Amino acid sequence: MRILISVLALLLFAVAPRAWAADVPDVLRVSAIPDENPNELLSIYTPFAEYLAKELRLKVQFTPVVDYAATVEGLAARKLDLVWYGGFTSVQAVRRTNGTAKRLVLRQEDAEFKSVFIAKPGSGINSLADLKGKTFAFGSVSSTSGHLMPRSFILKANLNPEKDFKQVAYSGAHDATALWVESGKVDAGALNFLVWDKLVQTKKVDLTKVNVFWTTPPYVDYVWTARGDLDKGLQERIAAAFLKLDYGNPEHKRLLDLHRTKKYIKATDEEWKGIEEAAVAAGLLK
């Protein structure tokens, strides 16, 4: 009997550290939906990984992924710990993890996010109604601001992309959509307003060849989301690290500028109910 108890005690001792290590990983694996080109993502999120490592006193590694779905599966499989999701992918992640994934913080801009619709100046496309019979590009199928919400507003305008447009294509990323329209590969497209603003400011689009003809009403979008079984104390420290970023601090300003914001705010899960309902209405979720 004593031998059996000793064996059980040893087994429990052997298992316990592993369970604890799963909640507080040796390396915090951070990722983001690939809504821009890979080099751009590395330039944005590598400094964030370095900042979090310093604040959390924990090794942090940015782990790029091939597509939006990989971020959802990665979090569900515990291969990723913290992900920068769009609104729709955060809904998918919460569903995929049986409601356990936890939204932590969002940029203040994400509380009132927008998509822009673009076309060539002089193309005759000045409203959503003018898209009938035209070729059109969304971003990724799983993108909130590059697909879900633009599709939602198109449907509200009594247009069905698959029936009323000449062709529907998916560029895979916001910046790619802008370049497709600029080059004439498609007549029009939709992307998120912050990426568009960045492309304009960095002169990576020619405004004589492509411009905004319509902007959506605001909706909630991007959010930092942690896997649900990550240590709750660590989740709170991660949130605090983002919330303490101060635009008046030069080092913090550099990070905030990379994410095109001046401030992060706390996330409340209920805010994404509208995104989930829009996805169901658009036939992208059951």
mmCIF file of C-alpha atoms in Angstrom, residues 2-275:
data_model
loop_
_atom_site.group_PDB
_atom_site.id
_atom_site.type_symbol
_atom_site.label_atom_id
_atom_site.label_comp_id
_atom_site.label_asym_id
_atom_site.label_seq_id
_atom_site.Cartn_x
_atom_site.Cartn_y
_atom_site.Cartn_z
ATOM 1 C CA ARG A 2 2.799 2.395 0.929
ATOM 2 C CA ILE A 3 4.556 1.581 -2.314
ATOM 3 C CA LEU A 4 1.362 2.323 -4.298
ATOM 4 C CA ILE A 5 0.913 5.668 -2.501
ATOM 5 C CA SER A 6 4.538 6.564 -3.173
ATOM 6 C CA VAL A 7 4.161 5.732 -6.864
ATOM 7 C CA LEU A 8 1.000 7.842 -7.108
ATOM 8 C CA ALA A 9 2.726 10.745 -5.356
ATOM 9 C CA LEU A 10 5.628 10.565 -7.801
ATOM 10 C CA LEU A 11 3.235 10.517 -10.745
ATOM 11 C CA LEU A 12 1.361 13.556 -9.449
ATOM 12 C CA PHE A 13 4.641 15.372 -8.880
ATOM 13 C CA ALA A 14 5.751 14.548 -12.400
ATOM 14 C CA VAL A 15 2.485 15.728 -13.984
ATOM 15 C CA ALA A 16 1.944 18.901 -11.921
ATOM 16 C CA PRO A 17 4.922 20.927 -13.197
ATOM 17 C CA ARG A 18 3.884 20.188 -16.789
ATOM 18 C CA ALA A 19 0.342 21.421 -16.151
ATOM 19 C CA TRP A 20 1.702 24.594 -14.579
ATOM 20 C CA ALA A 21 4.145 25.094 -17.442
ATOM 21 C CA ALA A 22 1.267 24.874 -19.924
ATOM 22 C CA ASP A 23 -0.446 27.812 -18.174
ATOM 23 C CA VAL A 24 2.725 29.917 -17.881
ATOM 24 C CA PRO A 25 4.761 28.870 -20.917
ATOM 25 C CA ASP A 26 8.540 29.058 -21.081
ATOM 26 C CA VAL A 27 8.074 31.041 -24.286
ATOM 27 C CA LEU A 28 4.986 33.175 -24.927
ATOM 28 C CA ARG A 29 4.111 32.585 -28.581
ATOM 29 C CA VAL A 30 2.553 35.689 -30.104
ATOM 30 C CA SER A 31 1.013 35.849 -33.567
ATOM 31 C CA ALA A 32 -1.218 38.009 -35.743
ATOM 32 C CA ILE A 33 -3.564 37.495 -38.656
ATOM 33 C CA PRO A 34 -1.552 37.975 -41.884
ATOM 34 C CA ASP A 35 -3.496 40.993 -43.145
ATOM 35 C CA GLU A 36 -0.401 42.620 -44.630
ATOM 36 C CA ASN A 37 2.713 41.268 -46.355
ATOM 37 C CA PRO A 38 5.067 39.096 -44.211
ATOM 38 C CA ASN A 39 7.914 41.634 -44.018
ATOM 39 C CA GLU A 40 5.521 44.320 -42.799
ATOM 40 C CA LEU A 41 4.162 42.003 -40.104
ATOM 41 C CA LEU A 42 7.668 41.169 -38.859
ATOM 42 C CA SER A 43 8.566 44.865 -38.657
ATOM 43 C CA ILE A 44 5.422 45.535 -36.591
ATOM 44 C CA TYR A 45 5.279 42.588 -34.206
ATOM 45 C CA THR A 46 8.944 41.836 -33.477
ATOM 46 C CA PRO A 47 9.247 45.090 -31.451
ATOM 47 C CA PHE A 48 6.013 44.196 -29.634
ATOM 48 C CA ALA A 49 7.467 40.799 -28.718
ATOM 49 C CA GLU A 50 10.569 42.527 -27.361
ATOM 50 C CA TYR A 51 8.452 44.947 -25.325
ATOM 51 C CA LEU A 52 6.300 42.176 -23.845
ATOM 52 C CA ALA A 53 9.385 40.124 -22.979
ATOM 53 C CA LYS A 54 10.736 43.059 -20.989
ATOM 54 C CA GLU A 55 7.427 43.818 -19.260
ATOM 55 C CA LEU A 56 6.516 40.198 -18.469
ATOM 56 C CA ARG A 57 10.063 39.027 -17.752
ATOM 57 C CA LEU A 58 9.332 36.102 -19.995
ATOM 58 C CA LYS A 59 10.663 34.936 -23.344
ATOM 59 C CA VAL A 60 8.309 36.119 -26.075
ATOM 60 C CA GLN A 61 8.448 34.998 -29.686
ATOM 61 C CA PHE A 62 6.517 36.336 -32.662
ATOM 62 C CA THR A 63 5.293 33.343 -34.690
ATOM 63 C CA PRO A 64 4.091 34.241 -38.202
ATOM 64 C CA VAL A 65 1.383 32.068 -39.792
ATOM 65 C CA VAL A 66 0.379 31.323 -43.381
ATOM 66 C CA ASP A 67 -3.276 32.367 -43.204
ATOM 67 C CA TYR A 68 -6.088 33.563 -40.937
ATOM 68 C CA ALA A 69 -7.339 30.043 -40.201
ATOM 69 C CA ALA A 70 -3.906 29.045 -38.877
ATOM 70 C CA THR A 71 -4.172 31.622 -36.082
ATOM 71 C CA VAL A 72 -7.511 30.148 -34.967
ATOM 72 C CA GLU A 73 -6.281 26.553 -35.086
ATOM 73 C CA GLY A 74 -2.996 27.544 -33.462
ATOM 74 C CA LEU A 75 -4.748 29.049 -30.445
ATOM 75 C CA ALA A 76 -7.118 26.068 -30.153
ATOM 76 C CA ALA A 77 -4.192 23.624 -30.330
ATOM 77 C CA ARG A 78 -2.216 25.633 -27.723
ATOM 78 C CA LYS A 79 0.534 26.279 -30.254
ATOM 79 C CA LEU A 80 -0.130 30.020 -29.944
ATOM 80 C CA ASP A 81 -0.747 31.913 -26.691
ATOM 81 C CA LEU A 82 -1.670 35.435 -27.753
ATOM 82 C CA VAL A 83 -2.999 36.537 -31.140
ATOM 83 C CA TRP A 84 -3.869 39.859 -32.765
ATOM 84 C CA TYR A 85 -7.190 38.951 -34.377
ATOM 85 C CA GLY A 86 -9.658 40.777 -36.532
ATOM 86 C CA GLY A 87 -13.211 40.860 -35.190
ATOM 87 C CA PHE A 88 -14.379 37.873 -37.240
ATOM 88 C CA THR A 89 -11.353 35.702 -36.452
ATOM 89 C CA SER A 90 -11.731 36.513 -32.761
ATOM 90 C CA VAL A 91 -15.323 35.239 -32.999
ATOM 91 C CA GLN A 92 -14.047 32.092 -34.752
ATOM 92 C CA ALA A 93 -11.359 31.629 -32.094
ATOM 93 C CA VAL A 94 -13.841 31.939 -29.229
ATOM 94 C CA ARG A 95 -16.143 29.421 -30.909
ATOM 95 C CA ARG A 96 -13.276 27.067 -31.785
ATOM 96 C CA THR A 97 -12.075 27.050 -28.165
ATOM 97 C CA ASN A 98 -15.574 26.398 -26.782
ATOM 98 C CA GLY A 99 -15.871 29.932 -25.483
ATOM 99 C CA THR A 100 -12.601 29.925 -23.542
ATOM 100 C CA ALA A 101 -10.452 32.310 -25.624
ATOM 101 C CA LYS A 102 -10.251 35.648 -23.826
ATOM 102 C CA ARG A 103 -10.237 39.064 -25.492
ATOM 103 C CA LEU A 104 -7.893 41.377 -23.570
ATOM 104 C CA VAL A 105 -7.349 44.786 -25.191
ATOM 105 C CA LEU A 106 -8.036 46.653 -28.413
ATOM 106 C CA ARG A 107 -6.861 49.915 -29.929
ATOM 107 C CA GLN A 108 -9.198 52.826 -29.291
ATOM 108 C CA GLU A 109 -9.729 52.964 -33.083
ATOM 109 C CA ASP A 110 -11.028 49.384 -33.072
ATOM 110 C CA ALA A 111 -14.046 50.402 -31.026
ATOM 111 C CA GLU A 112 -15.189 52.386 -34.088
ATOM 112 C CA PHE A 113 -13.466 50.697 -37.004
ATOM 113 C CA LYS A 114 -14.294 51.264 -40.673
ATOM 114 C CA SER A 115 -13.689 49.795 -44.123
ATOM 115 C CA VAL A 116 -13.123 51.860 -47.242
ATOM 116 C CA PHE A 117 -14.314 50.977 -50.735
ATOM 117 C CA ILE A 118 -11.897 51.973 -53.481
ATOM 118 C CA ALA A 119 -11.968 52.300 -57.268
ATOM 119 C CA LYS A 120 -10.189 54.144 -60.064
ATOM 120 C CA PRO A 121 -11.042 57.859 -60.246
ATOM 121 C CA GLY A 122 -13.257 58.474 -63.281
ATOM 122 C CA SER A 123 -14.364 54.833 -63.397
ATOM 123 C CA GLY A 124 -17.993 55.772 -62.885
ATOM 124 C CA ILE A 125 -18.045 53.933 -59.551
ATOM 125 C CA ASN A 126 -19.273 56.436 -56.985
ATOM 126 C CA SER A 127 -21.591 54.321 -54.816
ATOM 127 C CA LEU A 128 -22.220 50.696 -53.862
ATOM 128 C CA ALA A 129 -25.003 50.543 -56.483
ATOM 129 C CA ASP A 130 -22.403 51.298 -59.165
ATOM 130 C CA LEU A 131 -20.591 48.026 -58.357
ATOM 131 C CA LYS A 132 -23.228 46.025 -60.242
ATOM 132 C CA GLY A 133 -21.625 44.255 -63.182
ATOM 133 C CA LYS A 134 -18.092 45.145 -62.036
ATOM 134 C CA THR A 135 -15.145 43.007 -60.870
ATOM 135 C CA PHE A 136 -14.497 43.298 -57.130
ATOM 136 C CA ALA A 137 -11.818 42.229 -54.635
ATOM 137 C CA PHE A 138 -12.222 41.419 -50.963
ATOM 138 C CA GLY A 139 -9.123 40.715 -48.824
ATOM 139 C CA SER A 140 -8.946 37.410 -46.984
ATOM 140 C CA VAL A 141 -12.120 35.321 -46.705
ATOM 141 C CA SER A 142 -11.710 35.476 -42.900
ATOM 142 C CA SER A 143 -11.058 39.215 -42.726
ATOM 143 C CA THR A 144 -13.553 41.358 -40.813
ATOM 144 C CA SER A 145 -12.703 44.685 -42.436
ATOM 145 C CA GLY A 146 -11.631 43.204 -45.774
ATOM 146 C CA HIS A 147 -14.558 40.839 -46.304
ATOM 147 C CA LEU A 148 -17.207 40.248 -43.620
ATOM 148 C CA MET A 149 -18.272 43.832 -42.944
ATOM 149 C CA PRO A 150 -17.893 45.067 -46.550
ATOM 150 C CA ARG A 151 -20.041 42.097 -47.650
ATOM 151 C CA SER A 152 -22.564 42.941 -44.927
ATOM 152 C CA PHE A 153 -22.936 46.516 -46.193
ATOM 153 C CA ILE A 154 -23.112 45.343 -49.823
ATOM 154 C CA LEU A 155 -25.971 42.993 -48.890
ATOM 155 C CA LYS A 156 -27.734 45.860 -47.080
ATOM 156 C CA ALA A 157 -27.499 47.800 -50.353
ATOM 157 C CA ASN A 158 -29.554 45.000 -51.962
ATOM 158 C CA LEU A 159 -26.620 43.605 -53.913
ATOM 159 C CA ASN A 160 -25.401 40.006 -53.895
ATOM 160 C CA PRO A 161 -21.699 39.893 -54.836
ATOM 161 C CA GLU A 162 -21.881 36.415 -56.392
ATOM 162 C CA LYS A 163 -24.953 37.290 -58.457
ATOM 163 C CA ASP A 164 -24.634 41.001 -59.171
ATOM 164 C CA PHE A 165 -20.877 41.466 -59.646
ATOM 165 C CA LYS A 166 -19.105 40.373 -62.815
ATOM 166 C CA GLN A 167 -16.463 38.594 -60.715
ATOM 167 C CA VAL A 168 -15.525 38.316 -57.021
ATOM 168 C CA ALA A 169 -11.900 37.697 -56.046
ATOM 169 C CA TYR A 170 -9.945 37.480 -52.777
ATOM 170 C CA SER A 171 -6.551 39.204 -52.671
ATOM 171 C CA GLY A 172 -5.567 37.735 -49.290
ATOM 172 C CA ALA A 173 -4.480 41.037 -47.706
ATOM 173 C CA HIS A 174 -5.541 44.685 -47.462
ATOM 174 C CA ASP A 175 -2.486 46.143 -49.184
ATOM 175 C CA ALA A 176 -2.830 43.589 -51.990
ATOM 176 C CA THR A 177 -6.438 44.710 -52.590
ATOM 177 C CA ALA A 178 -5.302 48.314 -53.040
ATOM 178 C CA LEU A 179 -2.631 47.255 -55.528
ATOM 179 C CA TRP A 180 -5.115 45.093 -57.462
ATOM 180 C CA VAL A 181 -7.442 48.058 -57.939
ATOM 181 C CA GLU A 182 -4.597 50.425 -58.756
ATOM 182 C CA SER A 183 -3.215 48.052 -61.408
ATOM 183 C CA GLY A 184 -6.638 47.467 -62.971
ATOM 184 C CA LYS A 185 -6.766 43.792 -62.042
ATOM 185 C CA VAL A 186 -10.214 44.496 -60.565
ATOM 186 C CA ASP A 187 -12.565 47.469 -60.861
ATOM 187 C CA ALA A 188 -13.038 47.988 -57.124
ATOM 188 C CA GLY A 189 -12.296 46.546 -53.709
ATOM 189 C CA ALA A 190 -12.590 46.983 -49.935
ATOM 190 C CA LEU A 191 -9.970 47.171 -47.192
ATOM 191 C CA ASN A 192 -9.535 48.516 -43.679
ATOM 192 C CA PHE A 193 -9.191 52.258 -43.301
ATOM 193 C CA LEU A 194 -5.981 52.203 -41.243
ATOM 194 C CA VAL A 195 -4.072 50.196 -43.852
ATOM 195 C CA TRP A 196 -5.425 52.513 -46.541
ATOM 196 C CA ASP A 197 -4.288 55.581 -44.568
ATOM 197 C CA LYS A 198 -0.853 54.011 -44.121
ATOM 198 C CA LEU A 199 -0.553 53.276 -47.860
ATOM 199 C CA VAL A 200 -1.472 56.888 -48.636
ATOM 200 C CA GLN A 201 0.926 58.357 -46.051
ATOM 201 C CA THR A 202 3.837 56.187 -47.229
ATOM 202 C CA LYS A 203 2.966 56.907 -50.873
ATOM 203 C CA LYS A 204 2.583 53.230 -51.717
ATOM 204 C CA VAL A 205 -0.575 53.957 -53.722
ATOM 205 C CA ASP A 206 -1.039 56.388 -56.585
ATOM 206 C CA LEU A 207 -4.132 58.481 -55.824
ATOM 207 C CA THR A 208 -4.501 59.336 -59.514
ATOM 208 C CA LYS A 209 -5.143 55.619 -60.113
ATOM 209 C CA VAL A 210 -7.099 54.566 -57.020
ATOM 210 C CA ASN A 211 -9.159 56.394 -54.407
ATOM 211 C CA VAL A 212 -11.924 55.969 -51.814
ATOM 212 C CA PHE A 213 -15.513 56.287 -53.046
ATOM 213 C CA TRP A 214 -17.357 55.076 -49.909
ATOM 214 C CA THR A 215 -16.623 54.504 -46.206
ATOM 215 C CA THR A 216 -18.669 52.198 -43.974
ATOM 216 C CA PRO A 217 -20.359 53.159 -40.721
ATOM 217 C CA PRO A 218 -18.240 52.187 -37.663
ATOM 218 C CA TYR A 219 -18.085 48.720 -36.087
ATOM 219 C CA VAL A 220 -15.839 46.919 -33.541
ATOM 220 C CA ASP A 221 -12.886 44.994 -34.952
ATOM 221 C CA TYR A 222 -9.306 43.987 -34.023
ATOM 222 C CA VAL A 223 -8.421 42.686 -30.559
ATOM 223 C CA TRP A 224 -5.566 40.994 -28.683
ATOM 224 C CA THR A 225 -6.890 37.579 -27.628
ATOM 225 C CA ALA A 226 -5.304 35.009 -25.307
ATOM 226 C CA ARG A 227 -5.926 31.278 -25.080
ATOM 227 C CA GLY A 228 -8.325 30.645 -22.228
ATOM 228 C CA ASP A 229 -6.128 28.277 -20.225
ATOM 229 C CA LEU A 230 -3.241 30.736 -20.112
ATOM 230 C CA ASP A 231 -2.578 31.687 -16.493
ATOM 231 C CA LYS A 232 -5.112 34.370 -15.493
ATOM 232 C CA GLY A 233 -2.455 36.399 -13.728
ATOM 233 C CA LEU A 234 -0.358 36.367 -16.885
ATOM 234 C CA GLN A 235 -3.380 37.454 -18.923
ATOM 235 C CA GLU A 236 -3.824 40.432 -16.594
ATOM 236 C CA ARG A 237 -0.124 41.334 -16.878
ATOM 237 C CA ILE A 238 -0.309 41.165 -20.676
ATOM 238 C CA ALA A 239 -3.328 43.479 -20.691
ATOM 239 C CA ALA A 240 -1.615 45.851 -18.261
ATOM 240 C CA ALA A 241 1.488 45.983 -20.484
ATOM 241 C CA PHE A 242 -0.610 47.239 -23.399
ATOM 242 C CA LEU A 243 -2.731 49.599 -21.294
ATOM 243 C CA LYS A 244 0.348 51.306 -19.807
ATOM 244 C CA LEU A 245 1.697 52.344 -23.209
ATOM 245 C CA ASP A 246 1.831 56.147 -23.175
ATOM 246 C CA TYR A 247 2.002 58.133 -26.421
ATOM 247 C CA GLY A 248 3.951 60.822 -24.567
ATOM 248 C CA ASN A 249 6.775 58.337 -23.936
ATOM 249 C CA PRO A 250 9.094 58.210 -27.010
ATOM 250 C CA GLU A 251 9.742 54.469 -26.641
ATOM 251 C CA HIS A 252 6.040 53.732 -26.265
ATOM 252 C CA LYS A 253 5.167 56.084 -29.131
ATOM 253 C CA ARG A 254 7.294 53.985 -31.484
ATOM 254 C CA LEU A 255 5.242 50.882 -30.651
ATOM 255 C CA LEU A 256 1.904 52.670 -30.805
ATOM 256 C CA ASP A 257 2.789 54.173 -34.180
ATOM 257 C CA LEU A 258 3.618 50.695 -35.493
ATOM 258 C CA HIS A 259 0.075 49.631 -34.585
ATOM 259 C CA ARG A 260 -1.360 52.901 -35.899
ATOM 260 C CA THR A 261 -2.891 53.974 -32.599
ATOM 261 C CA LYS A 262 -2.311 56.269 -29.630
ATOM 262 C CA LYS A 263 -3.930 54.136 -26.967
ATOM 263 C CA TYR A 264 -5.211 50.669 -26.045
ATOM 264 C CA ILE A 265 -8.425 50.108 -24.113
ATOM 265 C CA LYS A 266 -9.909 47.109 -22.293
ATOM 266 C CA ALA A 267 -11.981 44.654 -24.314
ATOM 267 C CA THR A 268 -15.475 43.486 -23.372
ATOM 268 C CA ASP A 269 -16.605 40.249 -25.047
ATOM 269 C CA GLU A 270 -20.181 41.443 -25.574
ATOM 270 C CA GLU A 271 -18.958 44.082 -28.041
ATOM 271 C CA TRP A 272 -18.282 41.381 -30.658
ATOM 272 C CA LYS A 273 -21.864 40.078 -30.669
ATOM 273 C CA GLY A 274 -22.651 42.326 -33.649
ATOM 274 C CA ILE A 275 -19.745 40.850 -35.623
#
